[in-house]
Amino acid sequence: MSSVVLIIGFWTILFISNALLKNYRKYSRRYKEFLENNGISLSICQVRWYTTSFNRSFVRFGKMHPYLLHVWFSVGVVVGVLLMFASVVILCLTLYKAFAKDAPEQVLTPVMPGVNVPWSQVLYYLVTLTVSGVFHEFGHAISAVREQVRVNGFGMFFMAVYPGAFVDLYTEHLTVISPLRQLRIYCAGVWHNSVLVIIGLVLLWSLPSLLVPIYATGQGAVVLNVLKESPVHGSITRGDTVLSLYGCQVYNKEDWNSCISKTLRSPQHGYCTDMLTIIRKNSSKGAIFSGGVYDCCQNSTSSRFCFNYQSLSHSKGHACLPARSTMQSRQLCSLPTDCDGPGDKVCAHPSLDNSSRLLRIIRSKGADVLYVGDPLLLQYTIGVINYLPRSYLLPMEIPNMLEMFLIYLVSLSGALALLNMVPCYSLDGQWALFALVDHTLTSFIPNEDQRNMLCNIILTLGTLLLAANITLALWTLGSA
């Protein structure tokens, strides 16, 4: 709710400021001239900027290597048509799954800063969406020049919380060229977005190799931050490298998450020792059963913990033992028979409730950290990354920032490529559908009105399909 208030407040202030400046006699003329000279216009929840400064650049790029550009945008037609069919299939499957089961898998997820995009990641969202939109429109512009269609200008806008771009093409030129040439123009945008997705995926996959001279990977999970609310705040600090968690080897961030999940799926394991050690180190004066667990240490010291033990000779009981030395055992157990060695072997389990674990966290430097509690708290309160700086002068955040940027770029550019080709009114798919039908069905349906009627039927169904998916996505987001 606070994010909605913030967005509404921003646009309200901007709208009022614009109205005041336009009507304030002292600055009105200069302000209006500034807006007009720079191609800026403001309306309710929208700012637009329009320029002809890029027209010569579009012409220059559009006339470079004509044959290569012809092949390039012809491939774009194939990709665009495939995306059109793929978008319809995916949206239909999403609706089918929504009615087939209670929790549908969402393909469409509305992106709302402050709602499902953290404010800390809003800059990634704005930059990648702008880059994707500009790259998309540059595709249209260069293809239009290649097909002898004049580009009137280029513009950008910011509507509510969504940045974007557009190109203004000369309609009279566009309508007289062949349907195939029109397709090259209409599909150029989504083709460029698809290329951007491929580039992003390649960079994301090769990022560890590209950064290997200055950042090491595979050394463990590197701690980026620890929240003040974390139970291990002060014990684990920024820059620590976690090597092992609960006996599970950690080489990267993915291992860290999977090891935490593993601790939740498996019961608390025990530690092998012997009966003589139990007798010698036990400081318990009796066990109290409270809250589903036994307390045999009675808060004597934080370094000791209550263990339930069972020996090979069938002795059972509770012992208050030094937690750190007990967990140093290299042998883990469920039963005493799992323990090797001479003497009356014992399997000692920490006395815990079902949701808690006693974990030993091994770091590359410093003493091991013992943690008692819900393992999920570690996942929620400790931020880890894969990259370890080779020099203390290097910022830890750079690889994570690059990775996050590429993830957003792939996601948002891919969404633009897919959704823009839905046969729906006001999207690229609308004009691509008309051109595709004219190119492929003219010999079968020579009457233009009949072809247009077919297109309008498909567009109506496509618009309803997209609207249903958006409604479903908003409902799912609201009920989450």
Coordinates of C-alpha atoms in Angstrom, one line a residue:
M1 CA 0.0 0.0 0.0
S2 CA 2.8 2.4 0.8
S3 CA 4.3 1.9 -2.6
V4 CA 1.0 2.8 -4.3
V5 CA 0.8 6.0 -2.1
L6 CA 4.4 6.9 -3.1
I7 CA 3.7 6.5 -6.8
I8 CA 0.5 8.4 -6.6
G9 CA 2.2 11.1 -4.6
F10 CA 5.0 11.4 -7.1
W11 CA 2.7 11.9 -10.1
T12 CA 0.4 14.3 -8.2
I13 CA 3.4 16.5 -7.3
L14 CA 4.7 16.4 -10.9
F15 CA 1.2 17.2 -12.3
I16 CA 0.6 20.1 -9.9
S17 CA 4.1 21.5 -10.5
N18 CA 3.6 21.3 -14.3
A19 CA 0.3 23.1 -14.0
L20 CA 1.7 25.8 -11.8
L21 CA 4.7 26.5 -14.0
K22 CA 2.5 26.7 -17.1
N23 CA 0.2 29.2 -15.5
Y24 CA 2.7 31.3 -13.5
R25 CA 3.1 34.5 -15.5
K26 CA 6.8 35.0 -14.7
Y27 CA 8.0 31.6 -15.9
S28 CA 5.1 30.4 -18.1
R29 CA 6.5 31.4 -21.5
R30 CA 10.0 30.2 -20.8
Y31 CA 8.8 26.9 -19.3
K32 CA 6.5 26.2 -22.3
E33 CA 9.4 27.1 -24.8
F34 CA 11.7 24.7 -22.9
L35 CA 9.1 21.9 -23.2
E36 CA 8.5 22.6 -26.8
N37 CA 12.1 23.0 -27.8
N38 CA 13.1 19.7 -26.1
G39 CA 10.1 17.7 -27.3
I40 CA 8.8 17.1 -23.7
S41 CA 5.1 16.7 -22.9
L42 CA 3.5 15.9 -19.6
S43 CA 0.0 14.5 -18.9
I44 CA -1.6 12.5 -16.2
C45 CA 0.8 9.8 -15.1
Q46 CA 2.9 10.1 -18.2
V47 CA 6.0 12.0 -19.4
R48 CA 7.0 11.8 -23.1
W49 CA 10.1 13.0 -24.9
Y50 CA 10.2 13.1 -28.7
T51 CA 13.1 14.0 -31.0
T52 CA 14.3 13.9 -34.6
S53 CA 18.0 13.9 -33.6
F54 CA 18.4 10.2 -34.3
N55 CA 16.9 10.2 -37.8
R56 CA 20.2 10.6 -39.6
S57 CA 21.7 7.8 -37.5
F58 CA 18.8 5.5 -38.4
V59 CA 19.4 6.3 -42.1
R60 CA 23.1 5.6 -41.8
F61 CA 22.7 2.3 -40.0
G62 CA 19.8 1.3 -42.3
K63 CA 22.0 1.7 -45.4
M64 CA 25.0 -0.2 -44.0
H65 CA 25.5 -3.7 -45.5
P66 CA 22.1 -3.9 -47.2
Y67 CA 22.3 -7.7 -47.9
L68 CA 23.3 -8.5 -44.3
L69 CA 20.5 -6.4 -43.0
H70 CA 18.1 -8.1 -45.4
V71 CA 19.1 -11.5 -44.1
W72 CA 19.1 -10.2 -40.5
F73 CA 15.5 -8.9 -40.6
S74 CA 14.3 -11.9 -42.7
V75 CA 15.4 -14.2 -39.8
G76 CA 13.5 -11.8 -37.6
V77 CA 10.3 -12.5 -39.5
V78 CA 10.7 -16.3 -38.9
V79 CA 11.4 -15.6 -35.2
G80 CA 8.5 -13.2 -34.9
V81 CA 5.9 -15.6 -36.5
L82 CA 7.1 -18.4 -34.2
L83 CA 6.8 -16.1 -31.2
M84 CA 3.2 -15.2 -32.3
F85 CA 2.2 -18.9 -32.3
A86 CA 4.2 -19.6 -29.1
S87 CA 2.5 -16.7 -27.2
V88 CA -0.9 -18.0 -28.0
V89 CA -0.1 -21.6 -27.0
I90 CA 1.5 -20.4 -23.7
L91 CA -1.4 -18.1 -22.8
C92 CA -3.9 -20.8 -23.6
L93 CA -2.0 -23.4 -21.5
T94 CA -1.8 -20.9 -18.6
L95 CA -5.6 -20.5 -18.6
Y96 CA -6.1 -24.3 -18.9
K97 CA -3.8 -25.0 -15.9
A98 CA -5.6 -22.2 -13.9
F99 CA -8.9 -24.0 -14.3
A100 CA -7.4 -27.5 -14.0
K101 CA -5.8 -27.0 -10.5
D102 CA -6.0 -24.6 -7.6
A103 CA -2.5 -23.2 -7.8
P104 CA -1.7 -22.4 -11.5
E105 CA 1.8 -21.8 -12.7
Q106 CA 2.0 -18.2 -13.8
V107 CA 3.6 -17.2 -17.0
L108 CA 2.5 -13.6 -16.7
T109 CA 3.5 -11.9 -13.5
P110 CA 2.7 -8.1 -13.3
V111 CA 5.9 -6.3 -12.3
M112 CA 5.1 -3.7 -9.7
P113 CA 7.9 -1.7 -7.9
G114 CA 7.4 -2.0 -4.2
V115 CA 5.0 -4.9 -4.5
N116 CA 6.8 -7.8 -6.1
V117 CA 10.0 -5.9 -7.1
P118 CA 11.9 -4.7 -4.0
W119 CA 12.8 -1.0 -3.9
S120 CA 16.4 -2.0 -3.7
Q121 CA 16.0 -3.6 -7.2
V122 CA 13.9 -0.8 -8.8
L123 CA 16.9 0.7 -10.6
Y124 CA 17.7 -2.7 -12.3
Y125 CA 14.0 -2.8 -13.4
L126 CA 14.0 0.7 -14.8
V127 CA 17.3 0.5 -16.6
T128 CA 16.7 -3.0 -18.2
L129 CA 13.2 -2.1 -19.3
T130 CA 14.5 1.1 -20.9
V131 CA 17.3 -0.8 -22.6
S132 CA 14.9 -3.4 -23.9
G133 CA 12.4 -0.9 -25.1
V134 CA 15.1 1.3 -26.9
F135 CA 16.7 -1.8 -28.5
H136 CA 13.2 -2.9 -29.6
E137 CA 12.4 0.4 -31.2
F138 CA 15.8 0.8 -32.9
G139 CA 15.0 -2.5 -34.6
H140 CA 11.8 -1.1 -36.0
A141 CA 13.6 2.1 -37.1
I142 CA 16.6 0.5 -38.9
S143 CA 14.3 -2.1 -40.6
A144 CA 12.0 0.7 -41.8
V145 CA 14.9 2.6 -43.3
R146 CA 16.1 -0.7 -45.0
E147 CA 12.6 -1.1 -46.5
Q148 CA 12.4 2.5 -47.7
V149 CA 10.0 3.7 -45.1
R150 CA 10.7 7.2 -43.6
V151 CA 11.3 7.5 -39.9
N152 CA 9.7 10.8 -38.6
G153 CA 11.2 10.6 -35.1
F154 CA 12.0 8.6 -32.0
G155 CA 10.7 9.1 -28.5
M156 CA 10.7 7.7 -24.9
F157 CA 8.0 7.8 -22.2
F158 CA 7.5 7.0 -18.6
M159 CA 3.9 5.9 -17.8
A160 CA 3.0 5.3 -14.2
V161 CA 5.8 2.9 -13.3
Y162 CA 6.7 1.7 -16.7
P163 CA 9.4 3.3 -19.0
G164 CA 9.3 2.7 -22.7
A165 CA 10.2 3.9 -26.2
F166 CA 8.6 4.4 -29.6
V167 CA 9.4 5.3 -33.2
D168 CA 7.2 7.4 -35.5
L169 CA 7.0 5.9 -39.0
Y170 CA 5.6 7.6 -42.1
T171 CA 2.3 5.7 -42.5
E172 CA 1.9 6.4 -46.2
H173 CA 5.2 4.7 -47.0
L174 CA 4.4 1.8 -44.7
T175 CA 1.0 0.9 -46.3
V176 CA 2.3 0.8 -49.9
I177 CA 5.1 -1.7 -49.5
S178 CA 4.6 -5.4 -49.8
P179 CA 3.3 -7.5 -46.8
L180 CA 6.6 -9.3 -46.5
R181 CA 8.5 -6.0 -46.2
Q182 CA 6.0 -4.9 -43.6
L183 CA 6.6 -8.1 -41.7
R184 CA 10.3 -7.3 -41.6
I185 CA 9.5 -4.0 -39.9
Y186 CA 6.8 -5.3 -37.5
C187 CA 8.9 -8.3 -36.4
A188 CA 12.2 -6.4 -36.1
G189 CA 11.5 -5.2 -32.5
V190 CA 10.8 -8.6 -31.0
W191 CA 13.7 -10.0 -33.0
H192 CA 16.0 -7.5 -31.4
N193 CA 14.6 -8.4 -28.0
S194 CA 15.2 -12.1 -28.7
V195 CA 18.8 -11.3 -29.6
L196 CA 19.1 -9.3 -26.4
V197 CA 17.9 -12.4 -24.4
I198 CA 20.5 -14.6 -26.1
I199 CA 23.3 -12.1 -25.4
G200 CA 22.1 -11.8 -21.8
L201 CA 22.0 -15.6 -21.3
V202 CA 25.5 -16.0 -22.8
L203 CA 26.9 -13.2 -20.6
L204 CA 25.2 -14.7 -17.5
W205 CA 26.5 -18.1 -18.2
S206 CA 30.1 -16.9 -18.9
L207 CA 30.2 -14.2 -16.1
P208 CA 32.3 -16.4 -13.8
S209 CA 34.9 -16.9 -16.6
L210 CA 34.9 -13.2 -17.5
L211 CA 35.5 -12.1 -14.0
V212 CA 38.0 -14.9 -13.1
P213 CA 41.0 -12.5 -13.2
I214 CA 39.6 -10.4 -10.3
Y215 CA 36.9 -12.6 -8.6
A216 CA 37.2 -16.2 -7.6
T217 CA 34.3 -18.7 -7.7
G218 CA 33.7 -22.1 -6.3
Q219 CA 35.5 -21.2 -3.0
G220 CA 32.3 -21.2 -0.9
A221 CA 29.3 -19.0 -0.3
V222 CA 30.6 -15.5 0.3
V223 CA 28.6 -13.5 2.9
L224 CA 27.5 -10.1 1.4
N225 CA 25.4 -8.9 4.3
V226 CA 23.9 -10.1 7.6
L227 CA 20.7 -8.4 8.9
K228 CA 20.8 -7.0 12.4
E229 CA 17.8 -9.3 13.2
S230 CA 19.8 -12.4 12.3
P231 CA 20.5 -14.8 15.2
V232 CA 24.1 -15.0 13.9
H233 CA 24.7 -11.2 13.6
G234 CA 28.1 -10.5 15.0
S235 CA 29.2 -14.1 14.7
I236 CA 29.1 -14.2 10.9
T237 CA 30.2 -11.0 9.2
R238 CA 30.4 -9.5 5.7
G239 CA 33.2 -11.1 3.7
D240 CA 33.1 -14.5 5.5
T241 CA 33.3 -17.5 3.2
V242 CA 31.1 -20.4 4.3
L243 CA 32.6 -23.8 3.5
S244 CA 30.3 -26.2 5.2
L245 CA 26.8 -26.2 6.8
Y246 CA 25.6 -29.1 8.9
G247 CA 28.1 -31.4 7.3
C248 CA 27.0 -30.3 3.8
Q249 CA 29.8 -28.9 1.6
V250 CA 29.2 -25.4 0.3
Y251 CA 30.9 -24.3 -2.9
N252 CA 28.5 -21.5 -4.0
K253 CA 25.3 -19.8 -3.3
E254 CA 23.2 -22.6 -4.8
D255 CA 24.9 -25.1 -2.4
W256 CA 24.1 -22.8 0.5
N257 CA 20.4 -22.8 -0.3
S258 CA 20.3 -26.5 -1.1
C259 CA 22.2 -27.4 2.2
I260 CA 19.6 -25.3 4.2
S261 CA 16.8 -27.2 2.4
K262 CA 18.5 -30.5 3.2
T263 CA 18.6 -29.7 6.9
L264 CA 14.8 -29.1 6.8
R265 CA 14.1 -32.4 5.0
S266 CA 16.3 -34.6 7.1
P267 CA 16.0 -35.2 10.9
Q268 CA 18.7 -33.8 13.2
H269 CA 21.6 -36.2 13.1
G270 CA 23.6 -37.3 16.1
Y271 CA 27.3 -37.3 17.0
C272 CA 29.4 -40.3 17.9
T273 CA 31.2 -40.4 21.2
D274 CA 31.6 -43.0 24.0
M275 CA 30.1 -43.6 27.4
L276 CA 33.3 -42.7 29.2
T277 CA 33.2 -39.2 27.6
I278 CA 29.6 -38.8 28.5
I279 CA 30.2 -39.6 32.1
R280 CA 33.3 -37.3 32.3
K281 CA 31.8 -34.2 30.6
N282 CA 28.2 -34.4 31.7
S283 CA 27.2 -31.6 34.0
S284 CA 23.5 -32.3 34.1
K285 CA 21.7 -32.5 37.5
G286 CA 18.5 -33.7 36.0
A287 CA 16.3 -33.1 32.9
I288 CA 13.2 -31.0 32.7
F289 CA 10.7 -31.7 30.0
S290 CA 9.2 -28.5 28.7
G291 CA 7.8 -27.4 25.3
G292 CA 8.3 -30.8 23.8
V293 CA 12.1 -30.9 24.5
Y294 CA 14.3 -31.9 27.4
D295 CA 16.4 -29.2 29.2
C296 CA 19.2 -30.8 31.1
C297 CA 21.6 -27.8 31.2
Q298 CA 19.1 -25.4 32.8
N299 CA 20.9 -22.4 31.3
S300 CA 24.1 -23.2 33.0
T301 CA 26.3 -21.8 30.2
S302 CA 25.7 -21.0 26.5
S303 CA 28.6 -23.3 25.5
R304 CA 26.8 -26.4 26.7
F305 CA 23.8 -28.1 25.2
C306 CA 21.4 -30.9 26.2
F307 CA 21.9 -34.1 24.3
N308 CA 19.7 -37.2 24.3
Y309 CA 22.0 -40.2 24.1
Q310 CA 21.8 -44.0 23.5
S311 CA 24.7 -46.4 23.8
L312 CA 25.5 -49.8 22.4
S313 CA 24.8 -51.3 25.9
H314 CA 21.3 -49.8 25.6
S315 CA 22.0 -47.1 28.2
K316 CA 19.7 -44.0 27.6
G317 CA 19.6 -40.6 29.1
H318 CA 20.2 -36.9 28.9
A319 CA 23.6 -35.2 29.2
C320 CA 24.6 -31.6 29.4
L321 CA 27.7 -31.6 27.2
P322 CA 30.1 -29.0 25.7
A323 CA 28.4 -28.4 22.3
R324 CA 31.5 -27.5 20.3
S325 CA 33.7 -30.4 21.4
T326 CA 30.8 -32.9 21.0
M327 CA 30.1 -31.7 17.4
Q328 CA 33.8 -32.0 16.5
S329 CA 33.2 -35.7 16.0
R330 CA 33.8 -36.8 12.4
Q331 CA 31.3 -39.5 12.7
L332 CA 27.6 -38.7 12.4
C333 CA 24.9 -41.2 13.5
S334 CA 21.3 -42.0 13.8
L335 CA 21.9 -45.1 16.1
P336 CA 24.9 -46.2 18.2
T337 CA 25.6 -49.0 15.7
D338 CA 26.6 -46.3 13.2
C339 CA 29.6 -45.4 15.4
D340 CA 32.9 -47.3 14.9
G341 CA 35.7 -47.8 17.4
P342 CA 36.4 -49.5 20.7
G343 CA 34.4 -49.1 23.9
D344 CA 30.7 -48.5 24.6
K345 CA 29.9 -46.2 21.7
V346 CA 27.2 -43.6 22.1
C347 CA 25.0 -41.6 19.6
A348 CA 24.1 -38.3 21.1
H349 CA 21.3 -36.2 19.5
P350 CA 20.7 -32.5 20.4
S351 CA 17.4 -32.1 22.3
L352 CA 15.4 -29.9 19.9
D353 CA 11.9 -29.4 18.7
N354 CA 10.9 -30.5 15.2
S355 CA 11.6 -27.2 13.5
S356 CA 14.9 -26.5 15.1
R357 CA 18.4 -27.7 14.3
L358 CA 21.8 -27.5 15.9
L359 CA 24.1 -26.5 13.0
R360 CA 27.8 -26.2 12.7
I361 CA 28.8 -23.5 10.2
I362 CA 32.5 -23.8 9.0
R363 CA 34.1 -20.7 7.6
S364 CA 37.4 -20.3 5.8
K365 CA 38.7 -18.1 8.5
G366 CA 37.8 -17.9 12.2
A367 CA 36.2 -20.3 14.6
D368 CA 33.2 -22.5 13.6
V369 CA 29.8 -21.0 14.4
L370 CA 27.2 -23.0 16.2
Y371 CA 23.6 -22.1 15.5
V372 CA 20.5 -23.3 17.2
G373 CA 17.1 -22.6 15.6
D374 CA 15.1 -22.7 12.4
P375 CA 17.5 -23.0 9.4
L376 CA 15.3 -20.9 7.3
L377 CA 16.2 -17.9 9.5
L378 CA 19.8 -18.2 8.1
Q379 CA 18.5 -18.1 4.5
Y380 CA 16.3 -15.1 5.2
T381 CA 18.8 -13.0 7.2
I382 CA 22.1 -13.8 5.5
G383 CA 22.8 -12.7 1.9
V384 CA 25.5 -14.7 0.1
I385 CA 27.1 -14.5 -3.3
N386 CA 29.3 -16.7 -5.5
Y387 CA 32.2 -14.3 -6.0
L388 CA 35.2 -13.8 -3.8
P389 CA 37.3 -10.7 -4.5
R390 CA 40.9 -11.5 -5.2
S391 CA 41.9 -8.1 -3.6
Y392 CA 40.4 -6.2 -0.7
L393 CA 40.3 -3.1 -2.9
L394 CA 37.6 -4.7 -5.2
P395 CA 33.9 -4.1 -4.2
M396 CA 32.0 -7.3 -3.3
E397 CA 28.8 -6.0 -4.9
I398 CA 30.0 -5.6 -8.6
P399 CA 29.5 -9.3 -9.7
N400 CA 26.1 -9.5 -7.9
M401 CA 25.0 -6.2 -9.6
L402 CA 26.1 -7.5 -13.0
E403 CA 24.3 -10.8 -12.4
M404 CA 21.1 -9.1 -11.2
F405 CA 21.2 -6.7 -14.2
L406 CA 21.5 -9.6 -16.7
I407 CA 18.7 -11.6 -15.0
Y408 CA 16.4 -8.6 -15.3
L409 CA 17.5 -8.0 -18.9
V410 CA 16.7 -11.6 -19.9
S411 CA 13.4 -11.6 -18.1
L412 CA 12.0 -8.3 -19.2
S413 CA 13.4 -8.4 -22.8
G414 CA 12.0 -12.0 -23.1
A415 CA 8.6 -10.8 -21.9
L416 CA 8.6 -7.9 -24.4
A417 CA 9.5 -10.3 -27.2
L418 CA 6.8 -12.8 -26.3
L419 CA 3.9 -10.5 -25.3
N420 CA 4.4 -8.0 -28.2
M421 CA 3.7 -10.7 -30.7
V422 CA 0.3 -11.8 -29.2
P423 CA -2.3 -11.2 -31.9
C424 CA -3.9 -8.4 -29.8
Y425 CA -5.0 -4.9 -30.6
S426 CA -2.4 -2.1 -30.1
L427 CA 0.6 -4.5 -30.0
D428 CA 3.1 -5.4 -32.7
G429 CA 1.1 -8.6 -33.1
Q430 CA -1.8 -6.7 -34.6
W431 CA 0.1 -5.3 -37.5
A432 CA 2.2 -8.4 -38.0
L433 CA -1.0 -10.5 -38.2
F434 CA -2.5 -8.3 -41.0
A435 CA 0.8 -8.5 -42.9
L436 CA 1.1 -12.2 -42.4
V437 CA -2.4 -12.9 -43.6
D438 CA -2.0 -10.7 -46.6
H439 CA 1.3 -12.4 -47.4
T440 CA 0.1 -16.0 -47.0
L441 CA -3.6 -16.1 -47.7
T442 CA -4.2 -13.6 -50.6
S443 CA -4.3 -16.4 -53.1
F444 CA -6.8 -18.3 -51.0
I445 CA -8.9 -15.3 -49.8
P446 CA -8.5 -12.7 -52.6
N447 CA -11.2 -10.4 -51.1
E448 CA -9.4 -7.8 -48.8
D449 CA -12.5 -7.3 -46.6
Q450 CA -12.8 -11.0 -45.9
R451 CA -9.1 -11.1 -44.9
N452 CA -9.6 -8.1 -42.6
M453 CA -12.6 -9.7 -41.1
L454 CA -10.5 -12.9 -40.3
C455 CA -7.8 -10.7 -38.8
N456 CA -10.3 -8.8 -36.6
I457 CA -11.8 -12.1 -35.3
I458 CA -8.4 -13.4 -34.4
L459 CA -7.4 -10.1 -32.8
T460 CA -10.6 -10.0 -30.7
L461 CA -9.9 -13.5 -29.5
G462 CA -6.3 -12.7 -28.8
T463 CA -7.2 -9.5 -26.9
L464 CA -9.6 -11.5 -24.7
L465 CA -7.0 -14.2 -24.2
L466 CA -4.4 -11.7 -23.1
A467 CA -6.9 -9.8 -20.9
A468 CA -7.9 -13.0 -19.2
N469 CA -4.3 -13.9 -18.5
I470 CA -3.6 -10.4 -17.1
T471 CA -6.7 -10.6 -14.9
L472 CA -5.6 -14.0 -13.6
A473 CA -2.1 -12.7 -12.9
L474 CA -3.4 -9.7 -11.0
W475 CA -5.7 -11.8 -9.0
T476 CA -2.9 -14.2 -8.2
L477 CA -0.6 -11.3 -7.2
G478 CA -3.4 -9.8 -5.0
S479 CA -4.1 -13.0 -3.2
A480 CA -0.5 -13.9 -2.6

